[in-house]
mmCIF file of C-alpha atoms and ligand atoms in Angstrom:
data_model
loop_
_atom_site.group_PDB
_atom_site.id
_atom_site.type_symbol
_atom_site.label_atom_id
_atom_site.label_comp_id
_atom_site.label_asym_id
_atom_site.label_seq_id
_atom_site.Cartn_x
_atom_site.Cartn_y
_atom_site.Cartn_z
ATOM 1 C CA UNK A 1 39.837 97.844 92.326
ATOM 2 C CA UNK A 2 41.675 100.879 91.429
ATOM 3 C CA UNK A 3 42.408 101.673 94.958
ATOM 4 C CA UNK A 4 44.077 98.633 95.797
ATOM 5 C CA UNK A 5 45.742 98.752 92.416
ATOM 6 C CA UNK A 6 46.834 102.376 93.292
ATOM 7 C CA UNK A 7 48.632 100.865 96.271
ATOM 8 C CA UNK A 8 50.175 98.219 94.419
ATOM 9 C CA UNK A 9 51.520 100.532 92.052
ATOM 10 C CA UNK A 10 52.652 102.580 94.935
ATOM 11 C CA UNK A 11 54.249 99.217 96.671
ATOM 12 C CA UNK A 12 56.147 98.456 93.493
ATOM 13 C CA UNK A 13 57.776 101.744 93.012
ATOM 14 C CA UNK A 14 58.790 101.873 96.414
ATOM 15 C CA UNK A 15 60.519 98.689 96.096
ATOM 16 C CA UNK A 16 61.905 99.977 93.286
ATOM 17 C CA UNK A 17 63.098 102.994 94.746
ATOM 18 C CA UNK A 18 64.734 101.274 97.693
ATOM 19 C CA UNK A 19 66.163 98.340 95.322
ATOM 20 C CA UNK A 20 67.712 100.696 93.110
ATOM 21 C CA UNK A 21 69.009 102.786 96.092
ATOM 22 C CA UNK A 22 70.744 99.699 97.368
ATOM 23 C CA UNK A 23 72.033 98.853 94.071
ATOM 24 C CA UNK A 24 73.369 102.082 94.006
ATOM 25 C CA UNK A 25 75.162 102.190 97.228
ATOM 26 C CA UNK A 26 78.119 101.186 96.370
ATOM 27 C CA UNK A 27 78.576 104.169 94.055
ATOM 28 C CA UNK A 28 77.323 106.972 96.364
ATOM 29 C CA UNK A 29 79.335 105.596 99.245
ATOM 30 C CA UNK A 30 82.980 105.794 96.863
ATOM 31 C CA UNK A 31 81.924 109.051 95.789
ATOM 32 C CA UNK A 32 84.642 109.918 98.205
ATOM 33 C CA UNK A 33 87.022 112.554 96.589
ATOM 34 C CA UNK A 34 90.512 112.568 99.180
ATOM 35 C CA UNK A 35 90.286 108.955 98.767
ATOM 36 C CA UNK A 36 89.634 108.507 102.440
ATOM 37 C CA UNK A 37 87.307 105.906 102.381
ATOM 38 C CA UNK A 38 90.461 103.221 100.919
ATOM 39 C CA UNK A 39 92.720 104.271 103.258
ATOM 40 C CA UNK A 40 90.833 103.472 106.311
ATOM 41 C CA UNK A 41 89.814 100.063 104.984
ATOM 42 C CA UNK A 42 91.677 97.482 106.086
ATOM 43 C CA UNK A 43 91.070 94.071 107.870
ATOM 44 C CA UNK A 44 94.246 93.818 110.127
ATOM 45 C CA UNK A 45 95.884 90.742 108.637
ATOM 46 C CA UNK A 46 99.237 91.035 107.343
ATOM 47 C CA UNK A 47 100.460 89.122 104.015
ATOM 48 C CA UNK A 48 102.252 86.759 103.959
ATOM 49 C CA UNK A 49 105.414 88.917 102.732
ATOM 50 C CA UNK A 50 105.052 91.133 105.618
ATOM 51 C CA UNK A 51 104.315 88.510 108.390
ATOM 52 C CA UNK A 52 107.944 86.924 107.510
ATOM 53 C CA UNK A 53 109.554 90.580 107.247
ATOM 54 C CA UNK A 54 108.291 90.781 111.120
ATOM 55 C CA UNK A 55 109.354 87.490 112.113
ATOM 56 C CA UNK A 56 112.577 87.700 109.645
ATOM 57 C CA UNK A 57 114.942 88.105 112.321
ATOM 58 C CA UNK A 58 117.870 85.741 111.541
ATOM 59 C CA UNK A 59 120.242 86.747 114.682
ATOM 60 C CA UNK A 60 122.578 88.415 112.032
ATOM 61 C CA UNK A 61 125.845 88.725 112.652
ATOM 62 C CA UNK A 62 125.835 92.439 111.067
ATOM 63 C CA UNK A 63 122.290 93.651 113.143
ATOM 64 C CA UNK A 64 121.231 97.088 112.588
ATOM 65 C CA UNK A 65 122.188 99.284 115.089
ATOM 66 C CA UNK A 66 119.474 99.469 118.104
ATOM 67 C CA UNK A 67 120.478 103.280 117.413
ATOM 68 C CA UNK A 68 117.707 105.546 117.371
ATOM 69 C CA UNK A 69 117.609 109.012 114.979
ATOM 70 C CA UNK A 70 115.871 111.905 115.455
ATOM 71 C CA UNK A 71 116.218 115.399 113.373
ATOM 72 C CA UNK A 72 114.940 118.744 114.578
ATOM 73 C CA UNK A 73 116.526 121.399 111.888
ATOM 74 C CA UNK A 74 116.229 125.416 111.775
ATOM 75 C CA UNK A 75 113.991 125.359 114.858
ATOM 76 C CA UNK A 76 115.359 126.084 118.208
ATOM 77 C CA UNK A 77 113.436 125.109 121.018
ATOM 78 C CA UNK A 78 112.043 121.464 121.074
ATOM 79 C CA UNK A 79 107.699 121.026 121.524
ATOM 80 C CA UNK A 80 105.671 118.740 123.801
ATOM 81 C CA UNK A 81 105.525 116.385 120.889
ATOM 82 C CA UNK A 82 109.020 116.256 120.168
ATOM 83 C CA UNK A 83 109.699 115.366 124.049
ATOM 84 C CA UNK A 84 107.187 112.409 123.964
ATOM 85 C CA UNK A 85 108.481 111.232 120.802
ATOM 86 C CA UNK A 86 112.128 111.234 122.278
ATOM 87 C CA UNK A 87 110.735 109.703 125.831
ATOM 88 C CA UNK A 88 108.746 106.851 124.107
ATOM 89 C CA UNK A 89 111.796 106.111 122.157
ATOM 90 C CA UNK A 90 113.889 105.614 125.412
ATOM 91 C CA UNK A 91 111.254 103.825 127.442
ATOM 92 C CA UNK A 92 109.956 101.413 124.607
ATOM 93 C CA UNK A 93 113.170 101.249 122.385
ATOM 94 C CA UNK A 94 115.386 100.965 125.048
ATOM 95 C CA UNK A 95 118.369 102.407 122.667
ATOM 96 C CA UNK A 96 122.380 102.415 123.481
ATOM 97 C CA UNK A 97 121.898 106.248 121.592
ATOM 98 C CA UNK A 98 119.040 108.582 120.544
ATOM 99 C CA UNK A 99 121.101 110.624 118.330
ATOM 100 C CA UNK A 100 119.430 114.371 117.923
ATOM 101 C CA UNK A 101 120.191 115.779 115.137
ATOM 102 C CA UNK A 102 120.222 119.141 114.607
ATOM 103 C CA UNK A 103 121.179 123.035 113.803
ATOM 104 C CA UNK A 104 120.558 124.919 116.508
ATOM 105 C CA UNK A 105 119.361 124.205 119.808
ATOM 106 C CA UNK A 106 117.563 126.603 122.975
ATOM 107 C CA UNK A 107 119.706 124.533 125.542
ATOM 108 C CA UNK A 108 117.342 126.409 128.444
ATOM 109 C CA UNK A 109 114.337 125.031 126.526
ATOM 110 C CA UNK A 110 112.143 122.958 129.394
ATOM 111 C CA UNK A 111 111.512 119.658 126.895
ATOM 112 C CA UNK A 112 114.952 119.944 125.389
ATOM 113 C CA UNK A 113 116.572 120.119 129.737
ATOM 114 C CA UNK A 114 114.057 117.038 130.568
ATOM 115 C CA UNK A 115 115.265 114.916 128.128
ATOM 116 C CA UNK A 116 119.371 116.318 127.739
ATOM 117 C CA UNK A 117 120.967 113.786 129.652
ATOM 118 C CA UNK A 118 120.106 111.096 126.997
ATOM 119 C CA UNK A 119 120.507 112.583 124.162
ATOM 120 C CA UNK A 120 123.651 112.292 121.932
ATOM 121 C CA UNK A 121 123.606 115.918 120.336
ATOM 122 C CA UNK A 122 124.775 115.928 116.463
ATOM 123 C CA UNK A 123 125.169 119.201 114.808
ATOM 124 C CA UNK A 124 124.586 119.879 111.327
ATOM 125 C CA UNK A 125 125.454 122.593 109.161
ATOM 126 C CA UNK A 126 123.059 122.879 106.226
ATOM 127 C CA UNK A 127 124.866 125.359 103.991
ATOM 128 C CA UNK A 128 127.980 122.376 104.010
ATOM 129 C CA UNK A 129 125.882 119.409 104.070
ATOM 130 C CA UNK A 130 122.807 120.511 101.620
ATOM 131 C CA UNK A 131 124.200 124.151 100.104
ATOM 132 C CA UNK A 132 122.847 123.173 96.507
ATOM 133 C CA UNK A 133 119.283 122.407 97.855
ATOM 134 C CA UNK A 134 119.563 125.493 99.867
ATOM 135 C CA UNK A 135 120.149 127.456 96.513
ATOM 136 C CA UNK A 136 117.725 125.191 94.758
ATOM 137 C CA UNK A 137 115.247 126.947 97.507
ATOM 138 C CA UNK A 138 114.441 123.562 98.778
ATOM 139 C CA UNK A 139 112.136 123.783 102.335
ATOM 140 C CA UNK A 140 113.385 122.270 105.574
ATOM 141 C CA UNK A 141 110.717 119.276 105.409
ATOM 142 C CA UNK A 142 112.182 118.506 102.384
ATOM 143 C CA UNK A 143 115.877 118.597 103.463
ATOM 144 C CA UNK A 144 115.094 116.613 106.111
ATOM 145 C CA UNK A 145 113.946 113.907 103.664
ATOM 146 C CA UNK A 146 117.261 113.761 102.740
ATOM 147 C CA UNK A 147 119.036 114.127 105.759
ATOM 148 C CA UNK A 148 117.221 110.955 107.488
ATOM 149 C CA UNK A 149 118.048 108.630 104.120
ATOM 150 C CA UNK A 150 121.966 110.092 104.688
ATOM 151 C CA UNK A 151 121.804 109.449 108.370
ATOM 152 C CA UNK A 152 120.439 105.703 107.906
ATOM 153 C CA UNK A 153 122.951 105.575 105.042
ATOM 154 C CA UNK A 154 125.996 106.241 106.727
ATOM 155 C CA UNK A 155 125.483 104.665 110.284
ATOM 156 C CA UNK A 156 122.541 102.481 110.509
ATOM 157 C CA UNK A 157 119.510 102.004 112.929
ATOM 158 C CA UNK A 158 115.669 103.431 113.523
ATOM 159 C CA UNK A 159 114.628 106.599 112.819
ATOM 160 C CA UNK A 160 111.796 108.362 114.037
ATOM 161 C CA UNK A 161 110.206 111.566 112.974
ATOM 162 C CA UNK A 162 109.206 114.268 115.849
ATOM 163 C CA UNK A 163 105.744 113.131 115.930
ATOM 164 C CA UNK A 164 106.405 109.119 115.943
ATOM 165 C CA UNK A 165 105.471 107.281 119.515
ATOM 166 C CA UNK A 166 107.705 104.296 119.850
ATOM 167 C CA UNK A 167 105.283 101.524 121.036
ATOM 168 C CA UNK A 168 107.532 98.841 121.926
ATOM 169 C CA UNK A 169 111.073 97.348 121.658
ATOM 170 C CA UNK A 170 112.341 97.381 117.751
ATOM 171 C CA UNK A 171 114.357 94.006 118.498
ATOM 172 C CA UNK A 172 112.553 92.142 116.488
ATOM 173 C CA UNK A 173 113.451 94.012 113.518
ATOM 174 C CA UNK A 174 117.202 94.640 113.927
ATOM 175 C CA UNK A 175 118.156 91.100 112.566
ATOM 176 C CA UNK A 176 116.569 91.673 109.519
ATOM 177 C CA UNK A 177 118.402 90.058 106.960
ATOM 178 C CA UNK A 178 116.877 92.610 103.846
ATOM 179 C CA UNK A 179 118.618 96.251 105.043
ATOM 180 C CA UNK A 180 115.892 98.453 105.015
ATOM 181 C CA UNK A 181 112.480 97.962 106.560
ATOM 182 C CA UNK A 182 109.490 100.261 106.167
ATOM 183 C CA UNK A 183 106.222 100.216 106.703
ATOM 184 C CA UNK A 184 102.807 100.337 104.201
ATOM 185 C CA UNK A 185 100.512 103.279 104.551
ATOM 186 C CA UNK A 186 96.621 103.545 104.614
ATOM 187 C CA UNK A 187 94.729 99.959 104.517
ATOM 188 C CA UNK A 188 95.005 99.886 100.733
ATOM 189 C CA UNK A 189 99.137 100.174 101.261
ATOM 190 C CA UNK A 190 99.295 103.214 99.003
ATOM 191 C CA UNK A 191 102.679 104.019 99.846
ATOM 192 C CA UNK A 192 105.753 103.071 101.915
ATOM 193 C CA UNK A 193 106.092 106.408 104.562
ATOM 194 C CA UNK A 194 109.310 107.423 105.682
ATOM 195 C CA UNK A 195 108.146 108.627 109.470
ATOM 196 C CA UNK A 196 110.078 105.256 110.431
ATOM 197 C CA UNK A 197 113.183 103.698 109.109
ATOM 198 C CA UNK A 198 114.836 100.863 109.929
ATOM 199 C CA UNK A 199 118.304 99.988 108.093
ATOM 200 C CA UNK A 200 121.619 99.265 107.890
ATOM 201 C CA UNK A 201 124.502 101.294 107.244
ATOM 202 C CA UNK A 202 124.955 101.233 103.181
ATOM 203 C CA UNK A 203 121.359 99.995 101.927
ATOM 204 C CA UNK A 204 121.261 100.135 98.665
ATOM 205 C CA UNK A 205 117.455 100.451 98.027
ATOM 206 C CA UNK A 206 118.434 104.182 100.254
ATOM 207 C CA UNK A 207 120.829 104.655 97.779
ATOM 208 C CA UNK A 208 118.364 104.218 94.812
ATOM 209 C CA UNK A 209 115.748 106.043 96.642
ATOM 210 C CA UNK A 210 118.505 109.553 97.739
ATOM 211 C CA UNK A 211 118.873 109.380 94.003
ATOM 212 C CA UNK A 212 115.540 109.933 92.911
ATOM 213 C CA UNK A 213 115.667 113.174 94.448
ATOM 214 C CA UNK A 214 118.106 114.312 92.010
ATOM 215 C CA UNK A 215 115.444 115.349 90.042
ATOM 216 C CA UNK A 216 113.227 116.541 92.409
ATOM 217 C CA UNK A 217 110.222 119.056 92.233
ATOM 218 C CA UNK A 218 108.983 120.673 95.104
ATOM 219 C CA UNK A 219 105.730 119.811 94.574
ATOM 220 C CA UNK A 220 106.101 115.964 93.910
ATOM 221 C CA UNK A 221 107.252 116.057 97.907
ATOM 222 C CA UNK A 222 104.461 113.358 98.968
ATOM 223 C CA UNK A 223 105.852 111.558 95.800
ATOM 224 C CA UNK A 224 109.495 111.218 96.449
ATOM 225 C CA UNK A 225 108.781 110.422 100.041
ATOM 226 C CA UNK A 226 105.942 107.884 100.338
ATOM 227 C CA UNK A 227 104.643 106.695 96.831
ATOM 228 C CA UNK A 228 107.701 106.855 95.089
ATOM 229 C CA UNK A 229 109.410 104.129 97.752
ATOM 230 C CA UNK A 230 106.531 102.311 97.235
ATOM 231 C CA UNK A 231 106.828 101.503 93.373
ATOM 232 C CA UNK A 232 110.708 101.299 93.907
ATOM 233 C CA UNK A 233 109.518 97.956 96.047
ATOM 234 C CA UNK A 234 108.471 96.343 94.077
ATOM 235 C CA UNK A 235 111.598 97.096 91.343
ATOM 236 C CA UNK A 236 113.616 96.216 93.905
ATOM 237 C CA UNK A 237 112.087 94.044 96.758
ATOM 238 C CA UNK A 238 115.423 91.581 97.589
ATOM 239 C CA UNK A 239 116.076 95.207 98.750
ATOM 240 C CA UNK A 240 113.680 95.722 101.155
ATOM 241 C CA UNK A 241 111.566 94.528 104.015
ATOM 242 C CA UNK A 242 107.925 96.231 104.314
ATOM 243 C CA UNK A 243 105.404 95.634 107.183
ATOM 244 C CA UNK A 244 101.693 95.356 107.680
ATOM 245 C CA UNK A 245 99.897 99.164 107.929
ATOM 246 C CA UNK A 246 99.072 98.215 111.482
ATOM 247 C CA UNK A 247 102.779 98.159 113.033
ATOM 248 C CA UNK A 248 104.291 101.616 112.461
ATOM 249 C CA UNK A 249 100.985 103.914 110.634
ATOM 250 C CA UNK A 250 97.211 102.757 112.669
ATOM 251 C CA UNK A 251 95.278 104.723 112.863
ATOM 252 C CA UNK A 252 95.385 106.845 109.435
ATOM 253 C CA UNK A 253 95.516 110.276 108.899
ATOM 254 C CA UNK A 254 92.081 110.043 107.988
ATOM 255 C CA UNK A 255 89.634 113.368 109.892
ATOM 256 C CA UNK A 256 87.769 110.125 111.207
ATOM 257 C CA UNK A 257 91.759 108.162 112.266
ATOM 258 C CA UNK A 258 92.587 111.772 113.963
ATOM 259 C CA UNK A 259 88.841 112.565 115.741
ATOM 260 C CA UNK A 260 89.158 108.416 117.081
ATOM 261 C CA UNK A 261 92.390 109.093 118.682
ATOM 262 C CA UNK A 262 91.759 112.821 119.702
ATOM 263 C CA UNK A 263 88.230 113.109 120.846
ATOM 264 C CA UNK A 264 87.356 112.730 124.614
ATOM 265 C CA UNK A 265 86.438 109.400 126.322
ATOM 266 C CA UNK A 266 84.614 108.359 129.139
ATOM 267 C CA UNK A 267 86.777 106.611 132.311
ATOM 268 C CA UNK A 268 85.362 103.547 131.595
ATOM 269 C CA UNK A 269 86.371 103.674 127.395
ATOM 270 C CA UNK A 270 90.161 104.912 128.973
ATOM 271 C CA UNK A 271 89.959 102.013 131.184
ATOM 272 C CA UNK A 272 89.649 99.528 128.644
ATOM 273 C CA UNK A 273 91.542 101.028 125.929
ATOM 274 C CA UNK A 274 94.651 100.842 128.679
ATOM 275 C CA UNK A 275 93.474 97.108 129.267
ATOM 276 C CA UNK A 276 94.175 96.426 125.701
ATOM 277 C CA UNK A 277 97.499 98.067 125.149
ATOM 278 C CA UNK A 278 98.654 96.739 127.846
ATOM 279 C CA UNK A 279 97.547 93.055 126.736
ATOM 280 C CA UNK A 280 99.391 94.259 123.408
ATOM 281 C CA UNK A 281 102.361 94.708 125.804
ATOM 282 C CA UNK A 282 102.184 98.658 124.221
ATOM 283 C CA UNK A 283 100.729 98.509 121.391
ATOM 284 C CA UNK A 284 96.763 99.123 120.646
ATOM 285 C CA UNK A 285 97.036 96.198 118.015
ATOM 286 C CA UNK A 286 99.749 93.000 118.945
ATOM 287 C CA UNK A 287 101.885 93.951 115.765
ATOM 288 C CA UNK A 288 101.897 97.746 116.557
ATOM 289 C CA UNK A 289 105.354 99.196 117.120
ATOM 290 C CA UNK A 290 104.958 103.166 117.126
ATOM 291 C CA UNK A 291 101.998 104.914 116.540
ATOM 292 C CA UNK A 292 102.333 108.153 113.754
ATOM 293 C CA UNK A 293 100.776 111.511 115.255
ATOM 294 C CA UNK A 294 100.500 112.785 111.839
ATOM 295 C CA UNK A 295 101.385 116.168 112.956
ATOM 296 C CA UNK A 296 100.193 118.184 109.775
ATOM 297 C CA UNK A 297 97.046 116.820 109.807
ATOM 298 C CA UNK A 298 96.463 116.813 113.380
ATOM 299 C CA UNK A 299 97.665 120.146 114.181
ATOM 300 C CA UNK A 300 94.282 121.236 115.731
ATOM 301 C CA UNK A 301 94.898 118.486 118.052
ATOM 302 C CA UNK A 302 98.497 118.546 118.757
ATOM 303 C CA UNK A 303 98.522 122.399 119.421
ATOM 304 C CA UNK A 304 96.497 122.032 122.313
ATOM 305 C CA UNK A 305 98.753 119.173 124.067
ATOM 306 C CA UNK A 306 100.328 119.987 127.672
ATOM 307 C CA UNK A 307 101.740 117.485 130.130
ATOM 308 C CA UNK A 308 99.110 118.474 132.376
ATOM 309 C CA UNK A 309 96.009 117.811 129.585
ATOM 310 C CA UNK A 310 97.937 114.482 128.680
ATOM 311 C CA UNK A 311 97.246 113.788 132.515
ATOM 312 C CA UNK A 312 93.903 114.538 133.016
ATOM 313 C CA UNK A 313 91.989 114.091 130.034
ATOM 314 C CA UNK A 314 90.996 110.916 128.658
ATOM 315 C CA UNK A 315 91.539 110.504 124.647
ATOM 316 C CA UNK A 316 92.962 107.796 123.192
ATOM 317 C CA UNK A 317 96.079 109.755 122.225
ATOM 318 C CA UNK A 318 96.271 110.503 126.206
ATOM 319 C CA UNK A 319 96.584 107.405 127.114
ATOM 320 C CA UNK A 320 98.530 105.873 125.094
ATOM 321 C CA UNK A 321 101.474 108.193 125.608
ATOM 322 C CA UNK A 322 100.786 108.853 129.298
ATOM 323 C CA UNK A 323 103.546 106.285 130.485
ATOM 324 C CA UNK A 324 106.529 107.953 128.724
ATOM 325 C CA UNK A 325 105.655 111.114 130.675
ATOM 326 C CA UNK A 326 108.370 111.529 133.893
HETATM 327 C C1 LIG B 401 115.477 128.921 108.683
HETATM 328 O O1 LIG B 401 114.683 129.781 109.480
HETATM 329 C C2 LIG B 401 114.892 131.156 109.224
HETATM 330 C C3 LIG B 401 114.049 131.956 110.208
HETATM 331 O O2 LIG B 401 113.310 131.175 111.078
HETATM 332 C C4 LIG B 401 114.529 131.483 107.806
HETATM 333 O O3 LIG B 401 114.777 132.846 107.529
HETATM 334 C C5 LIG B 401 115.373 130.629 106.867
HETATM 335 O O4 LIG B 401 114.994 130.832 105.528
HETATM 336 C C6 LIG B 401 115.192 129.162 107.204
HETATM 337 N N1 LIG B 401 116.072 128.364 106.387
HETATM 338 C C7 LIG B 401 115.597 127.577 105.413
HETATM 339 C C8 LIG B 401 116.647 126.841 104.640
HETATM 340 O O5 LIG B 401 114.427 127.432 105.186
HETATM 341 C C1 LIG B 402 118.482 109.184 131.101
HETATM 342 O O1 LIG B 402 119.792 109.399 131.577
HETATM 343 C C2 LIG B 402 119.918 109.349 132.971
HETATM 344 C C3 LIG B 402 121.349 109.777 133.335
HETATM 345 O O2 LIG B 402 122.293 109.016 132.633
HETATM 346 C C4 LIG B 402 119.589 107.946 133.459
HETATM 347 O O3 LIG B 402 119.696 107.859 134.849
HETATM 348 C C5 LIG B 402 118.169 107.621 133.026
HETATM 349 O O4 LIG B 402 117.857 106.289 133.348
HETATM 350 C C6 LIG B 402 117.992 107.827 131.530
HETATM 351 N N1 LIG B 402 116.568 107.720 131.232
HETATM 352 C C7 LIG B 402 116.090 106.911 130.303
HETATM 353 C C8 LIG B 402 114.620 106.910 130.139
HETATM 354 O O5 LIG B 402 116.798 106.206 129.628
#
């Protein structure tokens, strides 16, 4: 029956086809070159290290500062972003300071007036404070770096870079008994970021990590500020307290992280995402304390914010930040 045989035959390779396809799968699927696919996998449960750096708050007698930092150098006039970041920080914080500080500031600037009458202004002259980086041709990103591990350093409390939301209140953290706290990166905890620090005045894991940048190349930037903490953890972890990915950096900075919390949704999606932070009393996730914009990657996105388009159209991003919004 060569017919039937014929479609045997046929039957067989097809399985085969499909088997080894599946077998296969695996492969294709990390055949992922940025590394993306890692960092956006992650199944929300903190270890056991992190769950007691949350909950590790012993009612010191020496609590971190509920101080928050904020650093806006060589630029003049403050953005949309920077406002909301300095808004959420007052509203969710609740801080006795938000320190700003800065170079030079656009007093007349409209985000920079709405937001003036809280702000404690600190001045900064970078030829003083950083002249040899300055020679070394170091960029501003980079002496900021080193600014926010100084500013920690030498008086304590949270700090937030211009494109951090603060979620909800920090409390929880300030009694830590370690004196730093950061948090893990990406769902395969990659790296430590430094978009939010916690600390006390004279940590000595900051004064291991402002060393490494002794040696510092420009182009080991990412490095010095987010892997290199990371393996210094682990060197010295009676040092340092590090949370779950999910309370200061979900969503990633993954295109798919940025297009979830950027593209439109319907009213009914907006209805139930607000449902659900506000069950998380702020937070899209109960753990979450800030929520990181990302601004380099998200640029395309950010650009296009207005007060009015936080308003009015529904993303994620909208309405999540809509409340710190006078
Ligand atoms: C600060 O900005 C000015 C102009 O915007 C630029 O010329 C200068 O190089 C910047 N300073 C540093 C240290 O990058
Ligand atoms: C900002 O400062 C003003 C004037 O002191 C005060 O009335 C207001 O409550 C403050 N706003 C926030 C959000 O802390």
């Amino acid at each position: 029956m060569p017919r039937k045989c014929a479609f045997a035959n046929a039957a067989i390779l097809l399985f085969l086809l499909v088997t080894t396809f599946y077998l296969l799968l695996p492969f294709l699927s990390s055949f992922d070159f940025s590394g993306e696919r890692q960092v956006e996998s992650f199944d929300f449960k903190a270890t056991t290290v992190e769950e007691a750096c949350l909950r590790s708050n012993v009612h010191s007698i020496d609590p971190i500062p509920r101080v928050v930092h904020v650093i806006w150098l060589n630029n003049t006039d403050l953005n949309f972003m920077s406002y909301l970041t300095i808004r959420s920080a007052l509203i969710a914080i609740q801080p006795d300071r938000v320190n700003l500080h800065y170079t030079d500031i656009n007093e007349q600037n409209e985000w920079f007036m709405r937001v003036r009458d809280n702000l404690t202004l600190v001045p900064h002259d970078l030829e003083t404070e950083y002249g040899q980086q300055i020679r070394d041709k170091w960029q501003i990103p980079h002496i900021a770096d080193l600014l926010r591990l100084d500013v920690i350093a030498k008086e304590g409390g949270i700090y937030l870079d211009m494109d951090v939301i603060a979620l909800q209140s920090f409390d929880s953290l300030l009694g830590c008994e370690k004196d730093l706290m950061l948090g893990n990166e990406g769902g395969d905890r990659h790296g430590l970021c430094n978009a939010v620090i916690v600390g006390r005045r004279g940590s000595s894991f900051i004064k291991h990590w402002r060393e490494s940048y002794d040696n510092f190349a420009t182009n080991e930037w990412n490095y010095h500020s987010v892997i290199l903490p990371k393996e210094m953890s682990s060197l010295y972890h009676e040092e340092i307290c590090t949370v779950s990915p999910s309370v200061f950096y979900w969503p990633t900075w993954t295109k798919k992280h940025i297009r979830y919390m950027h593209k439109p949704i319907t009213q009914s999606e907006a209805q139930e995402f607000q449902d659900t932070v506000v069950a998380n009393g702020g937070g899209m996730y109960p753990d979450q304390l800030a929520y990181h914009a990302w601004s380099q990657v998200a640029s395309t996105y950010l650009k296009d914010l207005s007060l009015k388009k936080v308003v009015s159209h529904n993303t994620r991003f909208n309405v999540l930040v809509r409340r710190f919004i006078d």
